[in-house]
Coordinates of C-alpha atoms and ligand atoms in Angstrom, one line a residue:
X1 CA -26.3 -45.9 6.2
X2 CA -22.5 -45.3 7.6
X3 CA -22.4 -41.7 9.2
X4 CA -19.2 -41.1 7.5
X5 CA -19.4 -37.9 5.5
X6 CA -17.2 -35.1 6.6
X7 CA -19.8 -32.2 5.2
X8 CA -23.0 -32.2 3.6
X9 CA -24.5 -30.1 0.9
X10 CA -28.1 -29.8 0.2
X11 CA -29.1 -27.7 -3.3
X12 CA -27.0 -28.6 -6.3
X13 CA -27.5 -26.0 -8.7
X14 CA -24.5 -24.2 -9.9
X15 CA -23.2 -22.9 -6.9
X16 CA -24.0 -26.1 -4.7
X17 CA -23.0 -28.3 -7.0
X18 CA -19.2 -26.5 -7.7
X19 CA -19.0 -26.1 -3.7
X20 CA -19.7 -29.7 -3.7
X21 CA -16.7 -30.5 -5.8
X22 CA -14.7 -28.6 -4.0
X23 CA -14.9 -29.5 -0.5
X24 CA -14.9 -33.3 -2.3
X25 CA -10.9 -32.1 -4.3
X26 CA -9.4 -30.8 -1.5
X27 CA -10.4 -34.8 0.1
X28 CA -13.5 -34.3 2.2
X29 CA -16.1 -36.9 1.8
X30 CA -19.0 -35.1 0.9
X31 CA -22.9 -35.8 1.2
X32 CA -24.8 -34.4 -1.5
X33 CA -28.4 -33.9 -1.8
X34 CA -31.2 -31.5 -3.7
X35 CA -34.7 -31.3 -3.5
X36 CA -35.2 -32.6 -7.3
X37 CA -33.0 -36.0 -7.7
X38 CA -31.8 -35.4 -10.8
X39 CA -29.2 -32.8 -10.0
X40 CA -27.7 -35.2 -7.6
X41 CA -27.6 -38.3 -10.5
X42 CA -26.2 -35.6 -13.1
X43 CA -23.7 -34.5 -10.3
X44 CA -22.9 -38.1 -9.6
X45 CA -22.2 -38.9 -13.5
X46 CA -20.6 -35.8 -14.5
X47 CA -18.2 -35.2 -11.4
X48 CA -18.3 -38.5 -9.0
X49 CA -14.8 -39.4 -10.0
X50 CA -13.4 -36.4 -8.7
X51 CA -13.8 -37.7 -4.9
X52 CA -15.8 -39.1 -2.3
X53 CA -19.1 -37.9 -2.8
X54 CA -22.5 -39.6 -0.5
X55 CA -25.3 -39.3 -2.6
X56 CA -28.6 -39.1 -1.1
X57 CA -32.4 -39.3 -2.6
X58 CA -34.1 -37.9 0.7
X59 CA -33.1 -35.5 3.2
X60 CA -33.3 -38.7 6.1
X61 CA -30.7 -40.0 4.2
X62 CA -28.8 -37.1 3.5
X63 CA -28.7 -36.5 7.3
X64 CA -28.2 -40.2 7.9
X65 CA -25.0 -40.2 6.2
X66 CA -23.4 -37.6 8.1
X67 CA -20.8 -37.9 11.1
X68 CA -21.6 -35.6 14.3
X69 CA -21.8 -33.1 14.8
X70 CA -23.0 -32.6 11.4
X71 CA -21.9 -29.8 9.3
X72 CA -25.2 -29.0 6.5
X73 CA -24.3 -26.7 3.9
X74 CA -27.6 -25.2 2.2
X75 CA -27.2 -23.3 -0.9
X76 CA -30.8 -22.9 -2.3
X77 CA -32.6 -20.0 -3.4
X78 CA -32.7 -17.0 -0.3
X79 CA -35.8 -16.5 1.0
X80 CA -38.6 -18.9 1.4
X81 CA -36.6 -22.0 0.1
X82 CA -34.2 -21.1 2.9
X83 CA -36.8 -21.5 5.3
X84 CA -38.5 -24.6 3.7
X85 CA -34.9 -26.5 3.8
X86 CA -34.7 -25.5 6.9
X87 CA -37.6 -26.5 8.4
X88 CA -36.8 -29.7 6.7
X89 CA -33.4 -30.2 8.5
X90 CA -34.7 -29.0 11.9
X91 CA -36.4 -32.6 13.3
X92 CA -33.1 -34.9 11.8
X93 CA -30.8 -32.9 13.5
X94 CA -29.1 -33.4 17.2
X95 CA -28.1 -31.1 19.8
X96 CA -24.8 -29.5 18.3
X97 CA -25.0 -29.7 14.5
X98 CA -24.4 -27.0 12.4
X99 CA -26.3 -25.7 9.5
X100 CA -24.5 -23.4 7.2
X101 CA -26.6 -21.3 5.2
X102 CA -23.9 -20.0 2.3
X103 CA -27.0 -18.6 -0.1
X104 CA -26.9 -14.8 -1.1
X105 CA -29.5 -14.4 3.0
X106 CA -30.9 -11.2 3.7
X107 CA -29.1 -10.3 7.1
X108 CA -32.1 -9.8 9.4
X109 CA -33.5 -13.6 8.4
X110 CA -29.9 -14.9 9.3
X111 CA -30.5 -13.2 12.4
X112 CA -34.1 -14.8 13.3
X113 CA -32.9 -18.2 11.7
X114 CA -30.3 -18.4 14.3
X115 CA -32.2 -17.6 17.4
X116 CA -34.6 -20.0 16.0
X117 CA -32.0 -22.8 16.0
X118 CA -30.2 -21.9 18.4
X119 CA -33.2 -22.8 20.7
X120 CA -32.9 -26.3 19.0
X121 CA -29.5 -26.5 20.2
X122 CA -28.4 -26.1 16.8
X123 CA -25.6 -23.9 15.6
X124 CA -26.8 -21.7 12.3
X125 CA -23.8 -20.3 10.2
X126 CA -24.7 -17.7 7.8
X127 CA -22.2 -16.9 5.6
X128 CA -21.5 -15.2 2.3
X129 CA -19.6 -16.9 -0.4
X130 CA -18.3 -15.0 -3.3
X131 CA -17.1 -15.8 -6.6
X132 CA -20.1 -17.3 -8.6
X133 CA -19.8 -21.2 -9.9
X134 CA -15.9 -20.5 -10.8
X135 CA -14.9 -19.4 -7.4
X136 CA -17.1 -21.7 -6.0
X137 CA -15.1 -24.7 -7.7
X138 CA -12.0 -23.7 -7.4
X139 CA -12.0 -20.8 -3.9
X140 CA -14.0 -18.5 -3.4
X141 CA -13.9 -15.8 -0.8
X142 CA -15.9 -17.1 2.7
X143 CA -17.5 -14.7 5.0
X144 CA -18.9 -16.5 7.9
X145 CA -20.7 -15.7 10.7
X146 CA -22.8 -17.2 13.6
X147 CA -20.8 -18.5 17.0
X148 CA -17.3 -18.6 17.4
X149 CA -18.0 -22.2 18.5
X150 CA -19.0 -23.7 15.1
X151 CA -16.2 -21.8 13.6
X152 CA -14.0 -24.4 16.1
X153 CA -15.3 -27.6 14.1
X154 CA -15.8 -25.5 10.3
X155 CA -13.8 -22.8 10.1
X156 CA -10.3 -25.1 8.9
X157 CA -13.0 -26.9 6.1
X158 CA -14.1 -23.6 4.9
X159 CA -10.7 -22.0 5.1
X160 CA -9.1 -25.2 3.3
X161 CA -11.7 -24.5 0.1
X162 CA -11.6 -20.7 -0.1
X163 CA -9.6 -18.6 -2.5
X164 CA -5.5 -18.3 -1.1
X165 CA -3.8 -15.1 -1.9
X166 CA 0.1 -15.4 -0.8
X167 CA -0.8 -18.6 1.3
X168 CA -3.7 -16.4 3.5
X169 CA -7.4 -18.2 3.0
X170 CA -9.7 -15.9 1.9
X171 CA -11.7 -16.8 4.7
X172 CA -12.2 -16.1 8.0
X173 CA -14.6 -15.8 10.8
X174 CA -16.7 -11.9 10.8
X175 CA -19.0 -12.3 13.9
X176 CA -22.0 -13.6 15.3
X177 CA -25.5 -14.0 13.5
X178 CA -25.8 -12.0 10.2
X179 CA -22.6 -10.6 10.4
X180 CA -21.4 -13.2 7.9
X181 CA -24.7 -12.4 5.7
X182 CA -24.2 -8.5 6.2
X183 CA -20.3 -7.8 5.4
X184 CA -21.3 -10.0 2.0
X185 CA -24.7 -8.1 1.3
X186 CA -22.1 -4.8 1.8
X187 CA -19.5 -6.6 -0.5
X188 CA -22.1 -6.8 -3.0
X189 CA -23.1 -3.2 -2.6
X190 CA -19.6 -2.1 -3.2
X191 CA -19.6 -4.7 -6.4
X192 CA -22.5 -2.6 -8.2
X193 CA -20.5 1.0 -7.1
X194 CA -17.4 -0.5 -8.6
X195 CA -19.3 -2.0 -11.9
X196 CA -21.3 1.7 -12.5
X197 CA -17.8 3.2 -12.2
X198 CA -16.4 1.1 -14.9
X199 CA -19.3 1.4 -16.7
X200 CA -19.0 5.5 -16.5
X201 CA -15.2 5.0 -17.2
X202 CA -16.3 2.9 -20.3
X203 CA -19.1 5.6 -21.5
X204 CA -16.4 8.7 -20.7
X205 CA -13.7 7.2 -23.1
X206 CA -16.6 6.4 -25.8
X207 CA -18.1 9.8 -25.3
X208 CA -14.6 11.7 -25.2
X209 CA -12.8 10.2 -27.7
X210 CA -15.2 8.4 -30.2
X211 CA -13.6 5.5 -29.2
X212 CA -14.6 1.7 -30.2
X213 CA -15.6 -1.5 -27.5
X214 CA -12.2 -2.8 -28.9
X215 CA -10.0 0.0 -28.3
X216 CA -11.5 0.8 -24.8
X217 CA -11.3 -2.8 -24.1
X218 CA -7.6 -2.7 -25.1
X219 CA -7.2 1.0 -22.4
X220 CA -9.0 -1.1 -19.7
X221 CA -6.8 -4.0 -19.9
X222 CA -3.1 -1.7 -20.2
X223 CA -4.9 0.0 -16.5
X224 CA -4.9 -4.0 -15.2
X225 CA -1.5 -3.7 -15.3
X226 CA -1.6 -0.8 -12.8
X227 CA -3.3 0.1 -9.3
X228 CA -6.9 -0.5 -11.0
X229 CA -5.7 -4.3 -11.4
X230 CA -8.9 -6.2 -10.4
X231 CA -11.2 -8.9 -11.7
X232 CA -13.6 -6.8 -12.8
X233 CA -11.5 -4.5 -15.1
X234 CA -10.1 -7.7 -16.3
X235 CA -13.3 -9.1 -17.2
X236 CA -14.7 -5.7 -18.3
X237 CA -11.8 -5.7 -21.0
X238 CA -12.5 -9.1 -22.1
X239 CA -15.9 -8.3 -22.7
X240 CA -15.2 -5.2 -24.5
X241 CA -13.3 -7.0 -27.0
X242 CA -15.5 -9.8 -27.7
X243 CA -17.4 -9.9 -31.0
X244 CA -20.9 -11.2 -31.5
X245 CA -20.8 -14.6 -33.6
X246 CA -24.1 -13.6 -35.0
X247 CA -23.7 -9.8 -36.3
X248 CA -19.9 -9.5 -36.4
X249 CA -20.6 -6.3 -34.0
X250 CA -18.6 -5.6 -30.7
X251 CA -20.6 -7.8 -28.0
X252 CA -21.3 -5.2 -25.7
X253 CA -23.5 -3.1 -28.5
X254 CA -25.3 -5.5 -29.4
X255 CA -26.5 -6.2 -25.1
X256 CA -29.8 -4.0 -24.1
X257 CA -28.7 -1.3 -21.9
X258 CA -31.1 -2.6 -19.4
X259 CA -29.2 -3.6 -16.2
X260 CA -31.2 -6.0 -13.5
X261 CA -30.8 -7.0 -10.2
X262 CA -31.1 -9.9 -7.5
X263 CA -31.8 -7.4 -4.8
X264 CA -28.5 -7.2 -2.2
X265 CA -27.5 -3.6 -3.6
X266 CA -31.1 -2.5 -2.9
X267 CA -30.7 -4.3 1.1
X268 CA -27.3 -2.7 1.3
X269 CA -28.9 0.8 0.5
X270 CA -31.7 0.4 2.5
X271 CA -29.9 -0.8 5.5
X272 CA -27.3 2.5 5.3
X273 CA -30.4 5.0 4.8
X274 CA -31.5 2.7 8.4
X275 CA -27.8 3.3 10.0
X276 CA -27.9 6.6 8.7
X277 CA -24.4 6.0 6.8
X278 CA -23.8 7.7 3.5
X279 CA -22.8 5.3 0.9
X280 CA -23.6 7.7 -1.7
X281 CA -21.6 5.6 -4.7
X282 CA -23.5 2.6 -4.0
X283 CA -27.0 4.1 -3.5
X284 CA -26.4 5.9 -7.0
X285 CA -25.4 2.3 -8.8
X286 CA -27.7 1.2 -7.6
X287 CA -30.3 3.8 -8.0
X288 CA -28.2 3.6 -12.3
X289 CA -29.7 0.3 -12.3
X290 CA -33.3 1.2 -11.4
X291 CA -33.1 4.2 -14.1
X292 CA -31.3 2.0 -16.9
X293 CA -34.7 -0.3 -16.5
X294 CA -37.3 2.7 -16.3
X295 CA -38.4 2.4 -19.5
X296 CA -41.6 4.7 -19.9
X297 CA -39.1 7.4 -18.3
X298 CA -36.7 7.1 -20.5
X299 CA -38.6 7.4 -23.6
X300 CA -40.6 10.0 -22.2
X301 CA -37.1 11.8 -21.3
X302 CA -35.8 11.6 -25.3
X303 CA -38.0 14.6 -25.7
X304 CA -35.3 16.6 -23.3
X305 CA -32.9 18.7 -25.3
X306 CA -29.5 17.7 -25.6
X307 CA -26.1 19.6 -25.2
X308 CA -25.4 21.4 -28.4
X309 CA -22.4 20.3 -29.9
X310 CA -19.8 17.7 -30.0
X311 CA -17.4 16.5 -27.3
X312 CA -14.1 17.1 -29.0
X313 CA -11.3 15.9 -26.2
X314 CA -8.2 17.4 -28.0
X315 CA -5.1 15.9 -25.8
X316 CA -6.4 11.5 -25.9
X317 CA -3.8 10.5 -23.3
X318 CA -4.4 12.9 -21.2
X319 CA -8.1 12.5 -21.4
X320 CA -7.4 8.7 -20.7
X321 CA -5.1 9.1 -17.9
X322 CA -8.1 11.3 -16.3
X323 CA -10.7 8.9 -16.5
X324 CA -8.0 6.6 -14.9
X325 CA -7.1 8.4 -11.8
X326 CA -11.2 9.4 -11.3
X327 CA -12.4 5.9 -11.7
X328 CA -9.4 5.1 -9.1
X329 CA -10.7 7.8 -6.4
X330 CA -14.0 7.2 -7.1
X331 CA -13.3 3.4 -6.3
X332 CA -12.0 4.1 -3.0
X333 CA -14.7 6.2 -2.2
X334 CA -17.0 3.4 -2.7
X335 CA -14.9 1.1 -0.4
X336 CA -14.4 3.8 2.0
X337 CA -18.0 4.4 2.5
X338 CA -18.6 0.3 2.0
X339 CA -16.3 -0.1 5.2
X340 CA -17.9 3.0 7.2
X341 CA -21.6 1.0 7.0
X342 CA -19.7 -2.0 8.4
X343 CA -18.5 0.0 11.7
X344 CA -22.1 1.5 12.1
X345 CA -23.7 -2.0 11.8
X346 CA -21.1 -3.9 13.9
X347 CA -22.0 -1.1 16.6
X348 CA -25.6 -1.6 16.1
X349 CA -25.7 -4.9 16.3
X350 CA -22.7 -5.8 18.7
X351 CA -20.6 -7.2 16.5
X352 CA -16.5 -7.6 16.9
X353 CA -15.5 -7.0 12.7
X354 CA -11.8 -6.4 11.8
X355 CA -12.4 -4.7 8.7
X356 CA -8.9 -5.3 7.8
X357 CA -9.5 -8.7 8.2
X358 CA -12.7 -8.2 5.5
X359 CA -10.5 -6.3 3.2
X360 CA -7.8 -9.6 3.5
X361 CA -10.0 -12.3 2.9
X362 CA -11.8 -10.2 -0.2
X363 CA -8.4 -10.0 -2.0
X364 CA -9.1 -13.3 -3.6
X365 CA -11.9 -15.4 -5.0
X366 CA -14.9 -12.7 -4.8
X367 CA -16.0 -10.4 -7.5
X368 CA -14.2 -7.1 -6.1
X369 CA -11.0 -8.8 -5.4
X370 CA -8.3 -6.4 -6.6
X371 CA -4.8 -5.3 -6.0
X372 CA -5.7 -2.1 -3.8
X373 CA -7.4 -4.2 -1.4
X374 CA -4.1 -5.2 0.4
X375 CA -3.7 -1.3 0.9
X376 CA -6.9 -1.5 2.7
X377 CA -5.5 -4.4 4.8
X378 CA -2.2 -2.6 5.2
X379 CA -4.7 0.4 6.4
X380 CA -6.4 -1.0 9.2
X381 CA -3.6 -2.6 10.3
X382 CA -1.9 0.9 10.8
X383 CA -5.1 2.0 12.8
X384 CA -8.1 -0.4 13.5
X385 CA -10.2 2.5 14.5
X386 CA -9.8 4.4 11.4
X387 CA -13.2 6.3 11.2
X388 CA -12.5 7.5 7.5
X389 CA -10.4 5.3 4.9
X390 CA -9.9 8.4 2.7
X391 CA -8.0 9.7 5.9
X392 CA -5.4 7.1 5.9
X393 CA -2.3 8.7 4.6
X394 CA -1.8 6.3 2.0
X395 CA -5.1 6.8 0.1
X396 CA -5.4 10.8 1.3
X397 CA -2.2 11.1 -0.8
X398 CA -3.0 8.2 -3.4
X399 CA -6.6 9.9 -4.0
X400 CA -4.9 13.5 -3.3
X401 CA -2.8 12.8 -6.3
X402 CA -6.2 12.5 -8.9
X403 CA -8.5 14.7 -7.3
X404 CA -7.8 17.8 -10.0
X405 CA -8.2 14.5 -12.6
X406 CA -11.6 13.7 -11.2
X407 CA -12.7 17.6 -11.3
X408 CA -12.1 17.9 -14.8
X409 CA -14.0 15.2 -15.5
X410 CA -17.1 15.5 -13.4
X411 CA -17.3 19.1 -15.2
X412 CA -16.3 17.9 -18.2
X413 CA -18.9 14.9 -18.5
X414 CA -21.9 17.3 -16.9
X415 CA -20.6 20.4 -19.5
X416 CA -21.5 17.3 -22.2
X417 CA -24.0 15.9 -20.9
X418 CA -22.6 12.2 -19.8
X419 CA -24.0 11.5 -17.1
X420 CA -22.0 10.2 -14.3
X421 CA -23.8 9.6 -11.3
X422 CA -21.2 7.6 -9.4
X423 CA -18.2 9.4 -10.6
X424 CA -20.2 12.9 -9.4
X425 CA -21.4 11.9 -6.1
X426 CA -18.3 10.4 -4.9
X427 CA -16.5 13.5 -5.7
X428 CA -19.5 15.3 -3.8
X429 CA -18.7 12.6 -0.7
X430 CA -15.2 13.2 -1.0
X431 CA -15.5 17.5 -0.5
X432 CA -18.7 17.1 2.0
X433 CA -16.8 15.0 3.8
X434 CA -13.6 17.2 3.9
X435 CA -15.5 20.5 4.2
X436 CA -14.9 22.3 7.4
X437 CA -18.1 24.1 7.1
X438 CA -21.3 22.5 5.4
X439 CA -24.6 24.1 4.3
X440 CA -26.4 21.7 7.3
X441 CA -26.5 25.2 8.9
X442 CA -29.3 26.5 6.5
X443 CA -31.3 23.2 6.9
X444 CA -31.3 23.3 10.8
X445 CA -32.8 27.3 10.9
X446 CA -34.9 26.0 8.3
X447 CA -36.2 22.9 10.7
X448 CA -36.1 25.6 13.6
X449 CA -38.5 28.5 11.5
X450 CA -41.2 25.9 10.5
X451 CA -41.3 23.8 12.9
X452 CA -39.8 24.2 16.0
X453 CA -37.1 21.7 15.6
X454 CA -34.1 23.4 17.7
X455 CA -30.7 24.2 16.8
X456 CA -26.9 24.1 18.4
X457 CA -24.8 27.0 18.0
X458 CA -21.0 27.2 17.2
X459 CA -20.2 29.7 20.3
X460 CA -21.6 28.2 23.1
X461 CA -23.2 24.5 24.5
X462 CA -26.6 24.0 24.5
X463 CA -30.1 23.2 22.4
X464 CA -31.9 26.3 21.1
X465 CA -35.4 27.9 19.6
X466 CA -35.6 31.4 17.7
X467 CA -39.5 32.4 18.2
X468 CA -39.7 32.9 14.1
X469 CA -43.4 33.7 14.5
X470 CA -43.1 35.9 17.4
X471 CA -40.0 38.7 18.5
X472 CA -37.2 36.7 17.6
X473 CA -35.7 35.8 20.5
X474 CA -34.0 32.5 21.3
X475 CA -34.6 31.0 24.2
X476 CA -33.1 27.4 25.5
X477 CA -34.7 24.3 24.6
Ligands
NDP1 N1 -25.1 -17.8 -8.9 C1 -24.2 -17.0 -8.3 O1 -23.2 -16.5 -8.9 C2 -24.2 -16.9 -6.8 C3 -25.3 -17.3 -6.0 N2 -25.3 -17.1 -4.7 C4 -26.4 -17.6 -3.9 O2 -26.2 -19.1 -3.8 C5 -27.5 -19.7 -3.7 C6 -27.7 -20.7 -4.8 O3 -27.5 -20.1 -6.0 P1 -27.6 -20.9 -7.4 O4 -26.6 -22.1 -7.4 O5 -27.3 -19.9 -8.5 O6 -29.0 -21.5 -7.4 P2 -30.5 -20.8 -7.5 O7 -30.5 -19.6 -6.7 O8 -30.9 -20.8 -8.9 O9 -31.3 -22.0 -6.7 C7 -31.6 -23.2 -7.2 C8 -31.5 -24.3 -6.1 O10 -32.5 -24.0 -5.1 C9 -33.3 -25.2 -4.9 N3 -34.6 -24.8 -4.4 C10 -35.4 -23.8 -4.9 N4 -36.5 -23.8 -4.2 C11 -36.4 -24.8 -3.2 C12 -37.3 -25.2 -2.2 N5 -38.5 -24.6 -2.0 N6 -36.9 -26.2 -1.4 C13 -35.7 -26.8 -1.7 N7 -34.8 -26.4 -2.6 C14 -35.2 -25.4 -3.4 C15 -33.3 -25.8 -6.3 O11 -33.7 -27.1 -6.2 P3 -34.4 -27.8 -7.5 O12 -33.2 -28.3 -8.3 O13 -35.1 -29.0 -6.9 O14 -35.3 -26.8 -8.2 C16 -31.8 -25.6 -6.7 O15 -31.0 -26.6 -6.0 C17 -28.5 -18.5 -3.8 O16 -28.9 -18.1 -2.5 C18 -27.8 -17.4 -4.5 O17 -28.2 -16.1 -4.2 C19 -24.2 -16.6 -4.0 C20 -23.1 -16.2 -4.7 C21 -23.0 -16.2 -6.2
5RP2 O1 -23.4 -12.5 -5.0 C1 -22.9 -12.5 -6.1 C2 -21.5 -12.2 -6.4 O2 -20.8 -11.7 -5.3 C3 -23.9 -12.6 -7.3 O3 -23.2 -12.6 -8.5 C4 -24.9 -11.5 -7.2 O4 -26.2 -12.2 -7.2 C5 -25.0 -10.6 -8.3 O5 -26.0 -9.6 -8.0 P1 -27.0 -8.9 -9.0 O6 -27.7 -10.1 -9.7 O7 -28.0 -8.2 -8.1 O8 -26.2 -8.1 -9.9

């Protein structure tokens, strides 16, 4: 066997397979490999003319056929499969290689599976890849992490494949270990805040104004044109609009209102309650999700009376125009909290992210590419350290301009009863977080009276106890 592939890729289902094809269009020779051997032979027969492809039955082979140091691109199932291919790869491999993990990791394996290797000698990329089997075939965005060393020898293949938006790759190197694995587990997190807020946007305009799939399909594709333009309004209106072959009803009404999940929204939650970071958008997707699926709840819950009366939106454009400019600050409250869990976890974990950078290379190819993420860009160039996005003078003006918008309808949907859990607790973020004074006050002479849990004051430096139970007086803690 001639060590003469340029890149390997082990697991060929849809995504492997398409990232396959890729590397092999843009002239890479690639080895290809997966645990079952038909998926290679179907590869091979379907798509072996598109370029040089190395087919292997075994994983010696596979290995075999690659030039050092070898670059391994594993894109199985996360989790145990992960570890099995791993573990697999570990005694083929020479001082040097580099495995790529580019499955949907969990950060904190990424993390352990590169200390592991890297006591092998072994360089262990993590990185996310975004896009699903389209953007895998034809760019997708590329978040990778692990040492800048391996980024040397992969970082022009990965950046040659990705998505390009004006001539910039939608790629670029995010830090060591899981940062690669963490900025696309956040990605994600902001993908199910920005699908809830469509979704709310979708259920305001049906609720409002009686209106059909079709016609909010038709409203969701004239805001593409606008500062919503994004892949997910423009496949939100597609979907709106298509009919179901079988019952000649719109699509989308015929679909259980049942929404699942893979599990990196839940991580991304879970990590920010750990950082202590308030991503209040994307907890509540998420959080939609979990109460779309209860379903003893919710037929327990049909017993709950509903608001009297109908919704009877009088002025439709106007209405429209609302839901437009609340989806639109509700959006950037989701990215704005999105990039604040970033910061926290690049200081926990010592890692060196340019969230403009992240902003760039999520322009194209990824499922929340959309046209206000080069404001972002344009954002953190202005000021790296920004510690709020909402406080950069473009999007303080930009969200300034539709905050009365996203009042009206926050009190509007809860006055009829829509609920709007995204829209409501991003407007909540967005006046907590511009309050000069919160109620925390009450909380920490709460914490103090039962328990003893000290407070600051606002007139003077120093830790304090009020003896509740006793005569009252503070003393210093
Ligand atoms: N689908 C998508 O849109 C996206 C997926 N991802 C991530 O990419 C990765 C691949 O996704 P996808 O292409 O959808 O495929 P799947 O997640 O469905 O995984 C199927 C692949 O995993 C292999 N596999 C499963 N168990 C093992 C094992 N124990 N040992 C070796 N191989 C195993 C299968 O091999 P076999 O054929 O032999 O069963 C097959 O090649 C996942 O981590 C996913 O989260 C990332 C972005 C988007
Ligand atoms: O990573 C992705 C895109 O970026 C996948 O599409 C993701 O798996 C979708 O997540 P879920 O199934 O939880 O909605």
């Amino acid at each position: 066997m001639t060590a003469r592939a340029q890149i390997g890729v082990t697991g060929l289902a849809v995504m492997g397979r398409n990232l396959a094809r890729n590397f092999a269009r843009h002239g890479y020779t690639v080895a290809v490999h997966n645990r079952s051997y038909a998926k290679t032979e179907s590869l091979i027969a379907d798509h072996g003319d598109e370029g040089d492809f190395v087919p292997s039955e075994t994983m010696a082979d596979f290995v075999a056929s690659l030039a050092r140091p070898r670059k391994v691109v594993i894109m199985v199932k996360a989790g145990g499969p992960t570890d099995a291919v791993i573990d697999e790869l570990i005694p083929l491999l020479d001082e040097g290689d580099i495995v790529i993990d580019a499955g949907n990791a969990h950060f904190p394996d990424t993390r352990r599976r590169e200390e592991a290797l890297r006591a092998h000698g072994l360089h262990f990329v993590g990185t996310g890849v975004s896009g699903g089997e389209e953007g895998a075939l034809n760019g997708p965005s590329i978040m990778p992490g692990g040492s800048r060393e391996s980024y040397e020898w992969l970082g022009p293949i990965l950046e040659d494949i990705s998505a390009k938006v004006d001539g910039v790759p939608c790629c670029t190197y995010v830090g060591s270990d899981g940062a690669g694995h963490f900025v696309k587990m956040v990605h994600n997190g902001i993908e199910y805040a920005d699908m809830q807020l469509i979704a709310e946007a979708y259920d305001l305009l049906k609720a409002g104004l009686g209106a059909s799939a079709q016609e909010i399909g038709e409203i969701f594709a004239e805001w593409n044109k606008g500062d919503l333009e994004s892949f997910l309004i423009e496949i939100t209106a597609d979907v709106l609009q298509h009919v179901d072959a079988e019952t000649g009803k719109a699509f989308v009404d015929i679909v259980l209102d049942r929404a699942e999940q893979k599990g990196t929204g839940r991580w991304t939650v879970q990590n920010a309650l750990d950082l202590g970071v308030p991503i209040t958008g994307i907890a509540e997707a998420t959080f939609a999700r979990a109460l779309s699926g209860s379903t003893p709840q919710r037929e327990a819950g049909r017993v709950l009376p509903a608001v009297a009366g109908e919704w009877n939106v009088t002025d439709r454009d106007a209405f429209i125009e609302d839901v437009r400019l609340a989806l639109y600050s509700s959006k950037v409250v989701a990215y704005s909290q999105g990039f604040d869990q970033i910061a926290a976890a690049a200081e926990e974990f010592g890692w060196d992210i340019d969230r403009g950078a992240m902003a760039r290379i999520w322009r194209g190819g990824c499922i929340i590419r959309a046209r206000f993420l080069n404001r972002i860009t344009e954002a953190y160039e202005r000021n790296p350290e920004l510690s709020l996005l909402l406080a950069d003078p473009y999007f303080t003006e930009a969200v300034g301009n539709g905050v009365a918008a996203w009042r009206r309808i926050v009190s509007q949907a809860a006055l009829n009863g829509v609920p709007t859990p995204a829209f409501s607790s991003s407007l909540a973020y967005y006046d907590g977080v511009r309050a000069e004074r919160l109620p925390a006050n009450v909380i920490q002479a709460q914490r103090d009276f039962f328990g003893a849990h000290t407070y600051q004051r606002v007139d003077k430096a120093g830790v304090f106890h009020t003896e509740w139970s006793g005569d009252r007086t503070e003393h210093e803690a």
